[in-house]
Amino acid sequence: MEKILITGHKIPDTDSICSAISYTELKHAQGIENAVACRLGKVSRETQYALDHFGAEAPLFLDNVNPDADGTKKKVILVDHNERFQTPDGIENAKILEVIDHHKFNLITDEPLKIVADTVGCTSTIVYRLYKQAGITPSKRAAGLMMSAIISDTLLFKSPTCTPEDVEAVKELSKLAGEENYEEYGMKLLIEGTTLSDKTPDEIITMDMKEFDMNGKTVAIAQVNTVDTKGTLSMQADLEKAMNDRINAKGYDLFVLIITDIVKAGSYVLATGKSPELVEKGFKVTLENNTAWLEGVVSRKKQVVPFMLEASK
């Protein structure tokens, strides 16, 4: 039977991986056994912590979704993304069946498809809602992974993207996962994801990076969460070199690194490229030595991308 490939975005974060796994499990429970959880990149340290904690394996690595040798189109379900830059290579020649997402939409398709989207803090919150609508109880493993994804995406409820549904989902999922002290677990998960000491500058800027088309300008926006912003900024020269190397290789107009302090609930922005005005106009700041502090900014989706998009008009 032809496989249905369920995948998150390139350079996957915890939600991208966990929503793919948990939605695949839901499909299996509904009798769709040919659904396969996939990923488009390396599993992050934070995500691996969640996978190990709940006894789950990383999804199948997917290089592309080009047609089979006989011309048969791959069937794909996109979770946690829809932007063309973030989709699998070859997506223009694949058949997209569904999109489940909580981001802004910038998707054009040739055929109608099922879209489940909402302004919640995490795609896994939507996936859990689909479990409940189907009357299916997720396994301990899937519950733990969805809980982990929500905690990660909402920074343990500190992000402005967090909604009451996200909070309630974590409370319910923590019981199903046997991890009722979700705050203690969540802090361990987030701290695991902030460890940068074993990362090269290029790994730091690409561990959670997304590309955006901002009115004709191609912008890469990366984000790292940390409890040691000073330590990260001490690597500024090396980070800038890695960012500029990416600009030269990919033709970006701007590369932005958001260094989020999960304790202070704010971020430093580090920007290189030929369009720094998108940052300065978007946040009403003046970059000094390519950096600025953004008080209260912790969400790329809600507090970074929209303001830079507006500045690009």
Short mmCIF file of C-alpha atoms in Angstrom, two decimals:
data_model
loop_
_atom_site.label_atom_id
_atom_site.label_comp_id
_atom_site.label_asym_id
_atom_site.label_seq_id
_atom_site.Cartn_x
_atom_site.Cartn_y
_atom_site.Cartn_z
CA MET A 1 0.00 0.00 0.00
CA GLU A 2 1.29 3.46 -0.91
CA LYS A 3 2.67 5.29 2.10
CA ILE A 4 1.30 8.52 3.49
CA LEU A 5 4.25 10.58 4.67
CA ILE A 6 3.55 12.74 7.72
CA THR A 7 6.29 15.30 8.24
CA GLY A 8 7.15 18.50 10.03
CA HIS A 9 9.40 21.24 8.67
CA LYS A 10 13.06 21.43 7.76
CA ILE A 11 15.44 21.85 10.70
CA PRO A 12 12.81 20.25 12.94
CA ASP A 13 12.03 21.41 16.45
CA THR A 14 10.31 19.37 19.15
CA ASP A 15 6.79 20.12 17.94
CA SER A 16 7.69 19.26 14.35
CA ILE A 17 8.94 15.82 15.40
CA CYS A 18 6.41 15.06 18.13
CA SER A 19 3.34 16.16 16.20
CA ALA A 20 4.40 13.95 13.28
CA ILE A 21 4.79 10.93 15.56
CA SER A 22 1.58 11.51 17.51
CA TYR A 23 -0.54 12.25 14.43
CA THR A 24 0.80 9.11 12.78
CA GLU A 25 -0.27 7.14 15.84
CA LEU A 26 -3.75 8.64 15.58
CA LYS A 27 -3.94 7.63 11.92
CA HIS A 28 -2.95 4.08 12.83
CA ALA A 29 -5.63 3.99 15.52
CA GLN A 30 -8.12 5.03 12.84
CA GLY A 31 -7.07 2.13 10.62
CA ILE A 32 -4.75 4.06 8.31
CA GLU A 33 -1.76 1.76 8.72
CA ASN A 34 0.19 3.16 5.78
CA ALA A 35 0.88 6.47 7.55
CA VAL A 36 4.58 6.97 8.31
CA ALA A 37 6.07 9.62 10.61
CA CYS A 38 8.95 11.45 8.93
CA ARG A 39 11.46 14.21 9.60
CA LEU A 40 13.40 16.56 7.35
CA GLY A 41 16.50 16.96 9.46
CA LYS A 42 18.52 16.07 12.52
CA VAL A 43 16.77 15.64 15.85
CA SER A 44 17.71 18.36 18.33
CA ARG A 45 19.10 17.69 21.78
CA GLU A 46 15.87 18.85 23.41
CA THR A 47 13.75 16.63 21.17
CA GLN A 48 16.00 13.64 21.77
CA TYR A 49 15.53 14.13 25.52
CA ALA A 50 11.76 13.85 25.05
CA LEU A 51 12.08 10.84 22.73
CA ASP A 52 14.35 9.02 25.18
CA HIS A 53 12.19 9.90 28.18
CA PHE A 54 9.08 8.42 26.61
CA GLY A 55 10.71 5.54 24.75
CA ALA A 56 10.13 6.78 21.21
CA GLU A 57 12.29 6.47 18.12
CA ALA A 58 13.06 9.35 15.79
CA PRO A 59 10.87 9.41 12.66
CA LEU A 60 12.10 8.22 9.28
CA PHE A 61 14.47 10.70 7.62
CA LEU A 62 12.96 12.05 4.42
CA ASP A 63 15.35 13.47 1.83
CA ASN A 64 12.69 14.54 -0.67
CA VAL A 65 9.18 13.78 -1.89
CA ASN A 66 9.93 13.52 -5.58
CA PRO A 67 7.69 11.17 -7.60
CA ASP A 68 8.49 7.46 -7.78
CA ALA A 69 10.30 6.05 -10.80
CA ASP A 70 6.95 5.31 -12.45
CA GLY A 71 5.79 8.89 -11.93
CA THR A 72 3.52 8.17 -8.97
CA LYS A 73 3.19 11.21 -6.73
CA LYS A 74 4.06 10.90 -3.05
CA LYS A 75 1.19 11.51 -0.64
CA VAL A 76 2.16 13.96 2.11
CA ILE A 77 0.63 15.43 5.25
CA LEU A 78 2.34 18.57 6.54
CA VAL A 79 2.35 19.26 10.27
CA ASP A 80 3.65 22.37 12.03
CA HIS A 81 4.41 24.23 8.79
CA ASN A 82 3.14 25.31 5.41
CA GLU A 83 5.69 27.88 4.16
CA ARG A 84 7.24 26.76 0.87
CA PHE A 85 10.80 27.28 2.15
CA GLN A 86 10.11 24.88 5.04
CA THR A 87 8.45 22.04 3.11
CA PRO A 88 10.18 18.91 1.78
CA ASP A 89 12.16 19.23 -1.44
CA GLY A 90 9.98 18.16 -4.34
CA ILE A 91 6.73 19.19 -2.64
CA GLU A 92 5.55 20.86 -5.87
CA ASN A 93 5.38 17.38 -7.43
CA ALA A 94 3.72 15.67 -4.45
CA LYS A 95 0.07 15.38 -3.44
CA ILE A 96 -0.57 17.24 -0.19
CA LEU A 97 -3.47 15.57 1.62
CA GLU A 98 -3.63 17.63 4.81
CA VAL A 99 -2.01 20.51 6.65
CA ILE A 100 -2.15 20.79 10.44
CA ASP A 101 -0.55 23.99 11.63
CA HIS A 102 -0.60 26.96 13.99
CA HIS A 103 1.45 29.40 11.90
CA LYS A 104 0.46 32.02 9.35
CA PHE A 105 -0.42 30.55 5.97
CA ASN A 106 1.45 31.08 2.73
CA LEU A 107 0.43 27.99 0.84
CA ILE A 108 -0.74 27.56 -2.76
CA THR A 109 -1.88 24.16 -3.99
CA ASP A 110 -3.31 22.80 -7.23
CA GLU A 111 -6.00 20.76 -5.49
CA PRO A 112 -8.32 21.11 -2.50
CA LEU A 113 -6.99 19.66 0.74
CA LYS A 114 -7.90 19.29 4.38
CA ILE A 115 -6.58 22.09 6.59
CA VAL A 116 -6.79 22.05 10.38
CA ALA A 117 -5.36 25.25 11.83
CA ASP A 118 -5.83 27.40 14.89
CA THR A 119 -4.14 30.18 16.81
CA VAL A 120 -2.87 27.99 19.62
CA GLY A 121 0.68 27.79 20.90
CA CYS A 122 1.56 24.43 19.42
CA THR A 123 0.55 22.08 16.62
CA SER A 124 0.51 19.20 19.10
CA THR A 125 -2.34 20.96 20.90
CA ILE A 126 -4.36 20.67 17.69
CA VAL A 127 -3.33 17.03 17.26
CA TYR A 128 -4.49 16.26 20.81
CA ARG A 129 -7.79 17.97 20.02
CA LEU A 130 -8.15 15.64 17.01
CA TYR A 131 -7.59 12.64 19.30
CA LYS A 132 -10.41 13.81 21.54
CA GLN A 133 -12.72 14.53 18.61
CA ALA A 134 -12.11 11.01 17.35
CA GLY A 135 -12.77 9.53 20.81
CA ILE A 136 -9.30 7.97 20.89
CA THR A 137 -7.01 8.07 23.93
CA PRO A 138 -3.36 8.59 23.01
CA SER A 139 -0.78 6.12 24.24
CA LYS A 140 1.50 7.07 27.12
CA ARG A 141 4.25 7.66 24.57
CA ALA A 142 2.19 9.93 22.30
CA ALA A 143 0.77 11.82 25.29
CA GLY A 144 4.27 12.45 26.63
CA LEU A 145 5.54 13.65 23.27
CA MET A 146 2.62 16.01 22.71
CA MET A 147 3.04 17.37 26.23
CA SER A 148 6.75 17.92 25.56
CA ALA A 149 6.04 19.75 22.31
CA ILE A 150 3.55 22.12 23.95
CA ILE A 151 5.95 22.87 26.80
CA SER A 152 8.72 23.54 24.28
CA ASP A 153 6.69 25.77 21.95
CA THR A 154 5.17 27.81 24.77
CA LEU A 155 8.34 27.96 26.89
CA LEU A 156 6.40 26.36 29.74
CA PHE A 157 3.49 28.77 29.20
CA LYS A 158 5.65 31.94 29.18
CA SER A 159 5.24 32.63 25.48
CA PRO A 160 2.49 35.03 24.36
CA THR A 161 1.43 32.35 21.88
CA CYS A 162 0.26 30.19 24.79
CA THR A 163 -3.51 29.79 25.12
CA PRO A 164 -5.71 28.26 27.84
CA GLU A 165 -6.17 25.24 25.57
CA ASP A 166 -2.40 24.67 25.52
CA VAL A 167 -2.26 24.77 29.33
CA GLU A 168 -5.23 22.45 29.72
CA ALA A 169 -3.78 20.05 27.15
CA VAL A 170 -0.52 19.78 29.09
CA LYS A 171 -2.41 19.09 32.32
CA GLU A 172 -4.46 16.32 30.70
CA LEU A 173 -1.56 14.84 28.73
CA SER A 174 0.72 14.80 31.77
CA LYS A 175 -1.72 12.44 33.50
CA LEU A 176 -1.94 10.18 30.46
CA ALA A 177 1.86 10.18 30.21
CA GLY A 178 2.42 9.43 33.89
CA GLU A 179 4.36 12.69 34.24
CA GLU A 180 2.07 14.75 36.45
CA ASN A 181 4.85 17.02 37.70
CA TYR A 182 4.99 18.58 34.26
CA GLU A 183 6.63 21.78 35.48
CA GLU A 184 9.70 19.94 36.79
CA TYR A 185 9.89 17.81 33.66
CA GLY A 186 9.34 20.84 31.47
CA MET A 187 12.19 22.80 33.00
CA LYS A 188 14.54 19.84 32.52
CA LEU A 189 13.41 19.61 28.89
CA LEU A 190 13.99 23.31 28.23
CA ILE A 191 17.37 23.36 29.96
CA GLU A 192 18.43 20.34 27.88
CA GLY A 193 17.58 22.34 24.80
CA THR A 194 19.63 25.34 25.89
CA THR A 195 22.94 23.49 26.06
CA LEU A 196 25.09 25.06 23.35
CA SER A 197 28.56 24.18 24.60
CA ASP A 198 28.83 21.19 22.27
CA LYS A 199 27.59 23.12 19.20
CA THR A 200 29.61 24.83 16.48
CA PRO A 201 28.54 28.34 15.43
CA ASP A 202 26.94 26.93 12.28
CA GLU A 203 25.03 24.34 14.33
CA ILE A 204 23.80 27.06 16.70
CA ILE A 205 22.40 29.24 13.92
CA THR A 206 20.74 26.32 12.13
CA MET A 207 19.37 24.25 15.01
CA ASP A 208 16.05 26.12 14.76
CA MET A 209 16.13 28.20 11.61
CA LYS A 210 13.31 29.05 9.23
CA GLU A 211 13.28 30.91 5.94
CA PHE A 212 10.69 33.55 5.06
CA ASP A 213 9.77 35.54 1.97
CA MET A 214 9.21 39.09 3.19
CA ASN A 215 7.84 40.99 0.22
CA GLY A 216 10.58 39.86 -2.13
CA LYS A 217 13.34 39.67 0.46
CA THR A 218 14.51 36.27 1.64
CA VAL A 219 15.09 36.28 5.38
CA ALA A 220 16.43 33.52 7.60
CA ILE A 221 15.34 33.74 11.23
CA ALA A 222 16.97 31.40 13.73
CA GLN A 223 16.22 31.11 17.43
CA VAL A 224 18.01 29.56 20.37
CA ASN A 225 16.79 29.39 23.96
CA THR A 226 19.38 29.69 26.70
CA VAL A 227 20.02 30.52 30.33
CA ASP A 228 23.40 32.03 29.38
CA THR A 229 22.93 34.84 26.86
CA LYS A 230 26.29 36.38 27.79
CA GLY A 231 28.05 33.12 26.98
CA THR A 232 26.30 32.93 23.62
CA LEU A 233 27.05 36.55 22.77
CA SER A 234 30.72 36.00 23.62
CA MET A 235 30.76 33.94 20.40
CA GLN A 236 29.39 36.85 18.36
CA ALA A 237 32.25 37.09 15.88
CA ASP A 238 32.07 33.37 15.09
CA LEU A 239 28.27 33.45 14.92
CA GLU A 240 28.35 36.39 12.50
CA LYS A 241 30.85 34.59 10.29
CA ALA A 242 28.58 31.53 10.17
CA MET A 243 25.56 33.75 9.44
CA ASN A 244 27.39 35.57 6.64
CA ASP A 245 28.57 32.27 5.16
CA ARG A 246 24.90 31.20 5.01
CA ILE A 247 23.94 34.53 3.43
CA ASN A 248 26.56 34.06 0.72
CA ALA A 249 25.62 30.43 0.11
CA LYS A 250 21.84 30.89 0.09
CA GLY A 251 21.48 34.45 -1.15
CA TYR A 252 19.62 35.68 1.93
CA ASP A 253 18.95 39.38 2.24
CA LEU A 254 19.11 39.12 6.01
CA PHE A 255 19.99 36.56 8.67
CA VAL A 256 18.54 37.12 12.13
CA LEU A 257 19.46 35.16 15.25
CA ILE A 258 17.09 35.48 18.20
CA ILE A 259 18.89 34.57 21.45
CA THR A 260 16.10 34.05 23.98
CA ASP A 261 16.73 34.17 27.71
CA ILE A 262 14.18 31.72 29.16
CA VAL A 263 14.66 33.14 32.66
CA LYS A 264 14.34 36.86 31.83
CA ALA A 265 11.71 36.18 29.14
CA GLY A 266 13.33 38.45 26.57
CA SER A 267 15.73 38.15 23.67
CA TYR A 268 18.84 39.60 22.10
CA VAL A 269 18.66 39.97 18.34
CA LEU A 270 21.79 39.56 16.23
CA ALA A 271 21.40 40.56 12.59
CA THR A 272 23.68 40.45 9.55
CA GLY A 273 23.02 41.12 5.89
CA LYS A 274 21.96 43.97 3.63
CA SER A 275 18.50 44.59 5.11
CA PRO A 276 19.01 45.36 8.84
CA GLU A 277 16.27 47.98 8.58
CA LEU A 278 13.72 45.17 8.82
CA VAL A 279 14.87 44.64 12.39
CA GLU A 280 15.27 48.30 13.30
CA LYS A 281 11.93 49.37 11.80
CA GLY A 282 10.14 46.25 12.96
CA PHE A 283 11.17 46.57 16.60
CA LYS A 284 11.86 50.32 16.74
CA VAL A 285 15.42 49.72 17.93
CA THR A 286 18.86 50.78 16.82
CA LEU A 287 21.27 47.95 16.25
CA GLU A 288 24.58 48.55 17.98
CA ASN A 289 27.34 46.21 16.87
CA ASN A 290 24.56 44.31 15.04
CA THR A 291 22.67 43.57 18.27
CA ALA A 292 19.77 44.89 20.36
CA TRP A 293 17.78 43.71 23.39
CA LEU A 294 14.09 42.98 22.76
CA GLU A 295 12.25 43.20 26.05
CA GLY A 296 9.55 40.55 26.44
CA VAL A 297 10.13 39.02 23.01
CA VAL A 298 10.26 35.22 23.14
CA SER A 299 8.10 34.06 20.21
CA ARG A 300 9.43 34.08 16.65
CA LYS A 301 5.97 33.33 15.28
CA LYS A 302 4.03 36.03 17.10
CA GLN A 303 6.58 38.64 18.17
CA VAL A 304 9.25 38.56 15.45
CA VAL A 305 7.95 37.52 12.03
CA PRO A 306 4.83 39.74 11.95
CA PHE A 307 6.75 42.90 12.87
CA MET A 308 9.49 42.25 10.35
CA LEU A 309 6.91 41.49 7.67
CA GLU A 310 5.23 44.81 8.38
CA ALA A 311 8.59 46.58 8.17
CA SER A 312 9.26 45.00 4.77
CA LYS A 313 6.21 46.63 3.15
#
